[in-house]
PDB file of C-alpha atoms in Angstrom:
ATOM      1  CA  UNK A 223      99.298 138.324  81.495  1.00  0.00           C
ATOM      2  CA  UNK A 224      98.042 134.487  82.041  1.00  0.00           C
ATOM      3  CA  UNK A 225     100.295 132.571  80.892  1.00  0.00           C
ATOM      4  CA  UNK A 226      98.683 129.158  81.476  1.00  0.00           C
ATOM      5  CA  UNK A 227      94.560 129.320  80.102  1.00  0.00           C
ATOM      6  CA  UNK A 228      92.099 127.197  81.084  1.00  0.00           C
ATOM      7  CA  UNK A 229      89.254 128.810  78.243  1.00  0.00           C
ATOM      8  CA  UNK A 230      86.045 126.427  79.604  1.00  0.00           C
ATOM      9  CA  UNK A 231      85.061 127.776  83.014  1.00  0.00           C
ATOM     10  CA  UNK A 232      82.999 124.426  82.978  1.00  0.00           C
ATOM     11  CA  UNK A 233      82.200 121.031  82.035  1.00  0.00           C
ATOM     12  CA  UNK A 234      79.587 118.693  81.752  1.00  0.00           C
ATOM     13  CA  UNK A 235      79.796 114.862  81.468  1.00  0.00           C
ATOM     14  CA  UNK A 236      77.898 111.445  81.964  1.00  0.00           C
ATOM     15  CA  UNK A 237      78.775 109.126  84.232  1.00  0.00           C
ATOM     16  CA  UNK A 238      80.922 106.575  82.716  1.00  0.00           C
ATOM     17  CA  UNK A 239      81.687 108.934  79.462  1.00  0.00           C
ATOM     18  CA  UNK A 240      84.909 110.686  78.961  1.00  0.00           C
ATOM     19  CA  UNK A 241      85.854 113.997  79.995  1.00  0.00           C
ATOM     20  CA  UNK A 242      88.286 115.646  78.332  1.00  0.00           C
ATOM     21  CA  UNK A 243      89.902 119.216  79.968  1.00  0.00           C
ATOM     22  CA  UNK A 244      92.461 121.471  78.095  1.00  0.00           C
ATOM     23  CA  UNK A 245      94.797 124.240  79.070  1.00  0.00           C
ATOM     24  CA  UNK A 246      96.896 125.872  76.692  1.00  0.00           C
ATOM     25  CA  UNK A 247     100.188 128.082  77.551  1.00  0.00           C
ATOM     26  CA  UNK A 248     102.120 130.679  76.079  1.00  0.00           C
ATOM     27  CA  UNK A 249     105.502 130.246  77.608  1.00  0.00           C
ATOM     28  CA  UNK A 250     107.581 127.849  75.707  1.00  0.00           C
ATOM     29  CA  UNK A 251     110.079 127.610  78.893  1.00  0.00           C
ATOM     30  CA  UNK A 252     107.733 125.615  80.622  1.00  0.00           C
ATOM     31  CA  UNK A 253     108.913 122.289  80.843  1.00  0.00           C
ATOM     32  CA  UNK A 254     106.974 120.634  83.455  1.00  0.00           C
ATOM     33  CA  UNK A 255     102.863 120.410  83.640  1.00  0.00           C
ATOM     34  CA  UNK A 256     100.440 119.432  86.659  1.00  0.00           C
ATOM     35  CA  UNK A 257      96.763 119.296  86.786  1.00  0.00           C
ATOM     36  CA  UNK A 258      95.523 119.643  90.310  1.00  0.00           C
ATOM     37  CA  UNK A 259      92.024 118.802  91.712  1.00  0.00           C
ATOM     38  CA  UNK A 260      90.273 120.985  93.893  1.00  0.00           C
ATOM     39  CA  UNK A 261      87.202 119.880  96.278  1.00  0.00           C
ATOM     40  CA  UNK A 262      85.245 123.085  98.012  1.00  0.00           C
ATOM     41  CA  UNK A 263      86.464 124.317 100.910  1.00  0.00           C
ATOM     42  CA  UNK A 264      90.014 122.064 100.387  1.00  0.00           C
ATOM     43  CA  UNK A 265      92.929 122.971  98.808  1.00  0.00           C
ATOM     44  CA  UNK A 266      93.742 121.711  95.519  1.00  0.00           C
ATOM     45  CA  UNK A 267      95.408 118.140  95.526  1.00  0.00           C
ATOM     46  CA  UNK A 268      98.085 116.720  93.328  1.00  0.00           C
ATOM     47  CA  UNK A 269      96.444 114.254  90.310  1.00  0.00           C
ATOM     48  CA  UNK A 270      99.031 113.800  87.449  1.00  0.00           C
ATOM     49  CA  UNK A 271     102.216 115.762  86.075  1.00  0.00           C
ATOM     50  CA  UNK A 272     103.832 115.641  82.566  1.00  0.00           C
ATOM     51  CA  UNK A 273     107.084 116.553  81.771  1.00  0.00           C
ATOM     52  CA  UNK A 274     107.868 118.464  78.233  1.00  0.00           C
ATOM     53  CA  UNK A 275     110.336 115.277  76.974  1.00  0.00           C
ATOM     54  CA  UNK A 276     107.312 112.980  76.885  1.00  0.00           C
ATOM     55  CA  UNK A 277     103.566 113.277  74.828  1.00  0.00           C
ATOM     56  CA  UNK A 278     101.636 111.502  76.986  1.00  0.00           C
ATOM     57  CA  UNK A 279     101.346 109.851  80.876  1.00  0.00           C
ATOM     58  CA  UNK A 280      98.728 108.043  82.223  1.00  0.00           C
ATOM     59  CA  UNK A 281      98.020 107.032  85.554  1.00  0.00           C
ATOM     60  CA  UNK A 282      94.976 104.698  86.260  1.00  0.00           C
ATOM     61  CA  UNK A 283      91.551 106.896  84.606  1.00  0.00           C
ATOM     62  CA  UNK A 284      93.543 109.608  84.215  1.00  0.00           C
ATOM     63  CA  UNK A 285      95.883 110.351  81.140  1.00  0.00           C
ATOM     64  CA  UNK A 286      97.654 113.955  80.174  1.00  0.00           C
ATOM     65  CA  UNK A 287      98.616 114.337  76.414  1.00  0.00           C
ATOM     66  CA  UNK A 288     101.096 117.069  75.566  1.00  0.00           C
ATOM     67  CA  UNK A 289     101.211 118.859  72.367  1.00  0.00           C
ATOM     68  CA  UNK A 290     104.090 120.959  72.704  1.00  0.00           C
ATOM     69  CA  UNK A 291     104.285 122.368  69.018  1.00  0.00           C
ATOM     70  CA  UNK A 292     100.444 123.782  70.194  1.00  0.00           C
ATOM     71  CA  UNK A 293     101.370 124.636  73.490  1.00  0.00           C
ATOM     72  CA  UNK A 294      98.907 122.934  74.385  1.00  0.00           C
ATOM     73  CA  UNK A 295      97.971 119.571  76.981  1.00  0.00           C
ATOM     74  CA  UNK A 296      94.983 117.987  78.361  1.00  0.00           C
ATOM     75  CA  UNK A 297      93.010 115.671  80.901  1.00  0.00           C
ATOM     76  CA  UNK A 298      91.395 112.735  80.199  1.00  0.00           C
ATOM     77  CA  UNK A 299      89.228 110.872  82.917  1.00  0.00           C
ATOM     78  CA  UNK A 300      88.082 107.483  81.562  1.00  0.00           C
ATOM     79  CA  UNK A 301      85.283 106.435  82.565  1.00  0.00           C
ATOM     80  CA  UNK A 302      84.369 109.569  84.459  1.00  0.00           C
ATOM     81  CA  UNK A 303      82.588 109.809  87.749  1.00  0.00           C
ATOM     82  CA  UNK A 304      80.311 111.451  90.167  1.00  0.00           C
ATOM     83  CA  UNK A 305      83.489 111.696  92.508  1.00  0.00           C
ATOM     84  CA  UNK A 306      85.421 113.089  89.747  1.00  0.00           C
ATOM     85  CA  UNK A 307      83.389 116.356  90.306  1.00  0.00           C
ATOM     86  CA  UNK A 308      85.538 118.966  91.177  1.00  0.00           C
ATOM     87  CA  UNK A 309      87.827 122.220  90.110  1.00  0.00           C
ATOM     88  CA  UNK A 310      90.249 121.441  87.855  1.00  0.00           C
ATOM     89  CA  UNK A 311      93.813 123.326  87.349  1.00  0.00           C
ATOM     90  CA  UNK A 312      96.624 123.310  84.985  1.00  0.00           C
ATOM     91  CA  UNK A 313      99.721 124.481  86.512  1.00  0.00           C
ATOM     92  CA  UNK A 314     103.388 124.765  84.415  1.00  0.00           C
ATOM     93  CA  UNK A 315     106.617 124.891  85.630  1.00  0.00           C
ATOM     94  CA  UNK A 316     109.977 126.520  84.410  1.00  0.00           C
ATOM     95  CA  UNK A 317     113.544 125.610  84.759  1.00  0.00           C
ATOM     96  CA  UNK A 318     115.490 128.232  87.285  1.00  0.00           C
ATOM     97  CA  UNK A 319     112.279 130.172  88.200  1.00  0.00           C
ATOM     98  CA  UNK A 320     112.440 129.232  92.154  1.00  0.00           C
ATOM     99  CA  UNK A 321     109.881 126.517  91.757  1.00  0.00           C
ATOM    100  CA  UNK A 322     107.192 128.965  90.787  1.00  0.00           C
ATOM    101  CA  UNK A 323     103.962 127.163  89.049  1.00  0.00           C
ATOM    102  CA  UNK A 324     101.801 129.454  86.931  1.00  0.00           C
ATOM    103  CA  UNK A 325      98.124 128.173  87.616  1.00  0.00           C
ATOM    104  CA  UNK A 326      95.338 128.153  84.745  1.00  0.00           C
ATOM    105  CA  UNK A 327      92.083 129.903  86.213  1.00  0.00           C
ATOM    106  CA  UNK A 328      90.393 126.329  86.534  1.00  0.00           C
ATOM    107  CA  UNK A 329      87.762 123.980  84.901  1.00  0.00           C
ATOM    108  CA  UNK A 330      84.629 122.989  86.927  1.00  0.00           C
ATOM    109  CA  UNK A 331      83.700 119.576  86.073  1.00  0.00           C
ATOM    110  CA  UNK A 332      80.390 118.148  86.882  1.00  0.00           C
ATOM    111  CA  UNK A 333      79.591 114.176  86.406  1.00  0.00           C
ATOM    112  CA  UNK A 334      76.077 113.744  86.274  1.00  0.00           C
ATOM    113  CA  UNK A 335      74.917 110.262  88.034  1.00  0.00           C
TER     114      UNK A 335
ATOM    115  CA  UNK B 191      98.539 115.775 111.675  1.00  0.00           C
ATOM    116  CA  UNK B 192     101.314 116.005 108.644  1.00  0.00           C
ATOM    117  CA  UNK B 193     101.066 118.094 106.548  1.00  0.00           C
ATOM    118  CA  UNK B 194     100.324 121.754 106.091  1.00  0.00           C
ATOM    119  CA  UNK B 195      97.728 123.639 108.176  1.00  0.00           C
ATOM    120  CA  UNK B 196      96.496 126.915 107.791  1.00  0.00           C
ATOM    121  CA  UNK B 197      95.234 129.331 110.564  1.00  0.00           C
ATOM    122  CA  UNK B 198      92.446 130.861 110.910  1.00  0.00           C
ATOM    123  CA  UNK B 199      90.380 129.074 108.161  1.00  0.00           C
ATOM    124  CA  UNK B 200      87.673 132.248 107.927  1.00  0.00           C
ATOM    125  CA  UNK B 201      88.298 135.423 108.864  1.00  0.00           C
ATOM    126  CA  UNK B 202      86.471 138.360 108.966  1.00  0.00           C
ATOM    127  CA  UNK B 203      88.073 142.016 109.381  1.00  0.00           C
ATOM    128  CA  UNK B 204      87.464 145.674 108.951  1.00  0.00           C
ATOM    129  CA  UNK B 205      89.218 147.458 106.228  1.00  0.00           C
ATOM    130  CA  UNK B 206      92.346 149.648 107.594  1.00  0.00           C
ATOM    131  CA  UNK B 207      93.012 146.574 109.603  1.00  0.00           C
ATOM    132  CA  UNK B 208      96.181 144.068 109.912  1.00  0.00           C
ATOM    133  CA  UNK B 209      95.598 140.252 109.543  1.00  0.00           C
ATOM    134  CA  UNK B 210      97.983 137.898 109.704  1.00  0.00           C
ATOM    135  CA  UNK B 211      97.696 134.363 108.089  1.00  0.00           C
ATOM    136  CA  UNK B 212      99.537 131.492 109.884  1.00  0.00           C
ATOM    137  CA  UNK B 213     100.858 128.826 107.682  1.00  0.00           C
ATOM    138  CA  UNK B 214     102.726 125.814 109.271  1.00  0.00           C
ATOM    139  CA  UNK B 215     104.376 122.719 107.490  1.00  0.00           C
ATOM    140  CA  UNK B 216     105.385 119.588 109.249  1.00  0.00           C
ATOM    141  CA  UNK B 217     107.825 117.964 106.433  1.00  0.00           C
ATOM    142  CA  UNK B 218     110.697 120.837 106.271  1.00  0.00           C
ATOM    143  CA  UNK B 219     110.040 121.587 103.352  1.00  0.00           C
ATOM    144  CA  UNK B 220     112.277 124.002 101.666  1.00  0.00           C
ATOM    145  CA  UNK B 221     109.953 126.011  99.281  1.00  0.00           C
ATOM    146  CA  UNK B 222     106.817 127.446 100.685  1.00  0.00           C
ATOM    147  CA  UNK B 223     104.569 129.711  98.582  1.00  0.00           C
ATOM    148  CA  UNK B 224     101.427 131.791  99.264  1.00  0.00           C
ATOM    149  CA  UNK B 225      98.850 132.243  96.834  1.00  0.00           C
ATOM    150  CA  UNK B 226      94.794 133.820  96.524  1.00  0.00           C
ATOM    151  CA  UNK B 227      92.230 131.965  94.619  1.00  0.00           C
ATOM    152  CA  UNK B 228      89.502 134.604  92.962  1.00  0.00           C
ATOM    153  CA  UNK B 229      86.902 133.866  90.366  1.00  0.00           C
ATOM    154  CA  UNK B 230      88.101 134.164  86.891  1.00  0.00           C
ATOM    155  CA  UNK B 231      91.889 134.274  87.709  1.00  0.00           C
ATOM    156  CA  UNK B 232      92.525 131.028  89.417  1.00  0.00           C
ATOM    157  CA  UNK B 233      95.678 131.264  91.777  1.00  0.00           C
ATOM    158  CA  UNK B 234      97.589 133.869  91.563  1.00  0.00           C
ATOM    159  CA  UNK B 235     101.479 133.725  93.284  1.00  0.00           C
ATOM    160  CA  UNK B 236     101.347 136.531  95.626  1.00  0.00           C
ATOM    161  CA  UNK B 237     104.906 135.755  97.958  1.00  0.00           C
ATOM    162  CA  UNK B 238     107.280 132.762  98.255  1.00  0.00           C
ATOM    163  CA  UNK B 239     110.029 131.597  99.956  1.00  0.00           C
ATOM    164  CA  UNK B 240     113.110 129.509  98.849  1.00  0.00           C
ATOM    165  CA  UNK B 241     114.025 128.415 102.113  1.00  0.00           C
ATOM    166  CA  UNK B 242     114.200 130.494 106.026  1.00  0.00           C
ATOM    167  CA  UNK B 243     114.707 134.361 105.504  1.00  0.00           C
ATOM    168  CA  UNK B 244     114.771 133.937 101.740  1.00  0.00           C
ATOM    169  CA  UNK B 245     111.235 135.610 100.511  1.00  0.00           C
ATOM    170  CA  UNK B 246     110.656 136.777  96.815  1.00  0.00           C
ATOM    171  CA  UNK B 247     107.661 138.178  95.217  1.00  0.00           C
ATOM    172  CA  UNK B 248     105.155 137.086  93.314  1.00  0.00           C
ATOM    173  CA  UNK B 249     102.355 138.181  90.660  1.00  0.00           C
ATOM    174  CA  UNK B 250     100.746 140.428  93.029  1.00  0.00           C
ATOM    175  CA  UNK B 251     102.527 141.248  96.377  1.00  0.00           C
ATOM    176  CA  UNK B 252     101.273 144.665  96.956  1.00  0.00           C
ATOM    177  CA  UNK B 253      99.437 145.047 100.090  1.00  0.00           C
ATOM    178  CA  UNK B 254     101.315 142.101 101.872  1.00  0.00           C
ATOM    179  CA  UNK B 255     104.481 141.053 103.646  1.00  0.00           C
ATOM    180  CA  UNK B 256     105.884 138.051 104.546  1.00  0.00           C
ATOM    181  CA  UNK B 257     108.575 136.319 106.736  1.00  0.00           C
ATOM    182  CA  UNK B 258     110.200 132.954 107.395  1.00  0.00           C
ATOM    183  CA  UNK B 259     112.200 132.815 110.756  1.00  0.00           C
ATOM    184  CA  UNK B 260     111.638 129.053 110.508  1.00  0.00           C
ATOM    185  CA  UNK B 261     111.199 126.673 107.692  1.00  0.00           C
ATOM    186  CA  UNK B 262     108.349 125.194 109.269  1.00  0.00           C
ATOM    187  CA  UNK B 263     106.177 128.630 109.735  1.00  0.00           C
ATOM    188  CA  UNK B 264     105.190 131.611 106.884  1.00  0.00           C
ATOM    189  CA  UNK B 265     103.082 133.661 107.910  1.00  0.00           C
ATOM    190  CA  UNK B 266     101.174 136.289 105.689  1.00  0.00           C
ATOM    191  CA  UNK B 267     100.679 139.798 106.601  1.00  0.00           C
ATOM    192  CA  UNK B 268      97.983 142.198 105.408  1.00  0.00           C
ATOM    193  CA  UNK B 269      99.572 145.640 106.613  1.00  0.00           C
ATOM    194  CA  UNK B 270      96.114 147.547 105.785  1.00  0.00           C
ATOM    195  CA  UNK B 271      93.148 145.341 104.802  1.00  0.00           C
ATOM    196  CA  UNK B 272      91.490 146.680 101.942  1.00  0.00           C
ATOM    197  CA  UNK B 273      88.215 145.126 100.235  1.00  0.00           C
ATOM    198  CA  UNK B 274      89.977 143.922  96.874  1.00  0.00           C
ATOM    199  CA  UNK B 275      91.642 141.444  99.277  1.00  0.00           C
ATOM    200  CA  UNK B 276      88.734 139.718 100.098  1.00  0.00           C
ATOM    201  CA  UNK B 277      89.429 136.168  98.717  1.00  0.00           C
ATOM    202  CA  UNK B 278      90.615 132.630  99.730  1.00  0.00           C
ATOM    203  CA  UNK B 279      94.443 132.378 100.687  1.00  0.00           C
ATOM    204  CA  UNK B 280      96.313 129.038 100.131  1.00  0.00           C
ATOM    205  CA  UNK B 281      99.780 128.524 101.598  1.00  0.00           C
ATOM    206  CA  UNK B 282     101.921 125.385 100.037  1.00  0.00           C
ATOM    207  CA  UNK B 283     105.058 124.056  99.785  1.00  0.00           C
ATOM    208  CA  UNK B 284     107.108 121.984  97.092  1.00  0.00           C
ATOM    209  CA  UNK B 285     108.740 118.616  97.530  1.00  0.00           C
ATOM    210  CA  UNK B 286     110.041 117.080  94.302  1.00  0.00           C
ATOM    211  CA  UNK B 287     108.155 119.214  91.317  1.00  0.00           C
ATOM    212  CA  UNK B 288     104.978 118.616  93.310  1.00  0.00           C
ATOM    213  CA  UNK B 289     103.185 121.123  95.537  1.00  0.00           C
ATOM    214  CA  UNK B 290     101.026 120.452  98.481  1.00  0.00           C
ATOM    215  CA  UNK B 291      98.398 122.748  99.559  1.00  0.00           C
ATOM    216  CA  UNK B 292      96.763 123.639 102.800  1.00  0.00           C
ATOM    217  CA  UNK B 293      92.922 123.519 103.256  1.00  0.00           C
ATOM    218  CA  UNK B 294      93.005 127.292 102.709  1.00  0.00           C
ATOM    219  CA  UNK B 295      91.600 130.503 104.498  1.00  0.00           C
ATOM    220  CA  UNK B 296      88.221 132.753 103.728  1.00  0.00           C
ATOM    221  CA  UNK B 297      89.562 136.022 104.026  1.00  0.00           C
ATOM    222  CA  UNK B 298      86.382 138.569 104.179  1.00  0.00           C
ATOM    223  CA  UNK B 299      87.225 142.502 104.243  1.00  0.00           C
ATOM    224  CA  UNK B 300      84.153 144.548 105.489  1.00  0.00           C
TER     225      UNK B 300
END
């Protein structure tokens, strides 16, 4: 059973415009949230994390908003582009689970020049 | 390089067949993890380990073993190859509620 949805397998956007990726979850342990960028033929990399005692964190184009009453979070990239194009995943995190992540099954964004 | 390498990066084998994945991590690291990335279900948590000879499974272990003599090395075993594990295989580790991710390995089962 996923626990951690990504429901858009993909994404289009203009250069410059904002995209805007969600990922909703069903276990309300989860108390820590990543979203990871993946490049073909690399593994995914590390962009931003959330944890559940704040609503939003930003980091330079890139902001994560938690709604935790929705189970629900998401990516913003402001102003997106053409490097932003990638694979992105939502991961979550629970307390005393051995520092398992439970992975979404990924949003492919494309920034069109 | 630091960092975490993976070995081979493709791989091609016959079904029936054992493969082993190398997976190597230069920052001592104690959590390491394996997972496989397939279309529609992202990455799934197949083994991990909570430090050397500590190994737990995953979502879906079946079909593969693992060990950790050394915190530095976890390798991944495919006793008997079979075609449903035909997919890409990422080994990482976690350092402060961050993982890091090797470049992965294209695991083809003929």
């Amino acid at each position: 059973d996923q626990q951690v949805k990504q429901n858009s397998p993909s994404l289009s956007v203009q250069e410059g415009r904002i995209s805007i990726l969600n990922c909703d979850y069903t276990n309300s342990m989860f108390d820590y949230f990543l979203w990871y960028k993946k490049y073909p033929a690399e593994g995914p990399t590390f962009l931003i994390s959330i944890s559940s005692i704040k609503d939003k964190n930003e980091d330079g184009r890139f902001t994560v908003f938690l709604n935790k009453s929705a189970k629900h979070l998401s990516l913003h990239i402001v102003p997106s582009q053409p490097g932003d194009s990638a694979v992105y995943f939502c991961a979550a995190s629970a307390p005393n689970t051995g520092n398992q992540f439970y992975f979404g099954t990924g949003t492919s964004l494309t920034v069109i020049p | 390089d630091a960092g975490i390498t993976q070995s081979p990066r493709y791989k091609i084998t016959e079904t029936g067949r054992q493969v082993t994945l190398m997976c190597h991590q230069t920052w001592s690291h104690s959590y390491m993890f394996w997972y496989r990335q397939d279309l529609g279900h992202g990455l799934r948590l197949i083994y991990y380990s909570a430090a050397a000879d500590i190994t737990d499974k995953g979502e879906v272990p079946d079909g593969y073993v693992v060990s950790r003599s050394k915190t530095e090395n976890f390798p991944l075993t495919l006793e008997s190859a079979t075609r449903s594990q035909t997919s890409v295989y990422f080994c990482a580790s976690t350092y402060s509620y961050e993982q890091y991710f090797g470049p992965g390995t294209r695991l083809t089962v003929t």
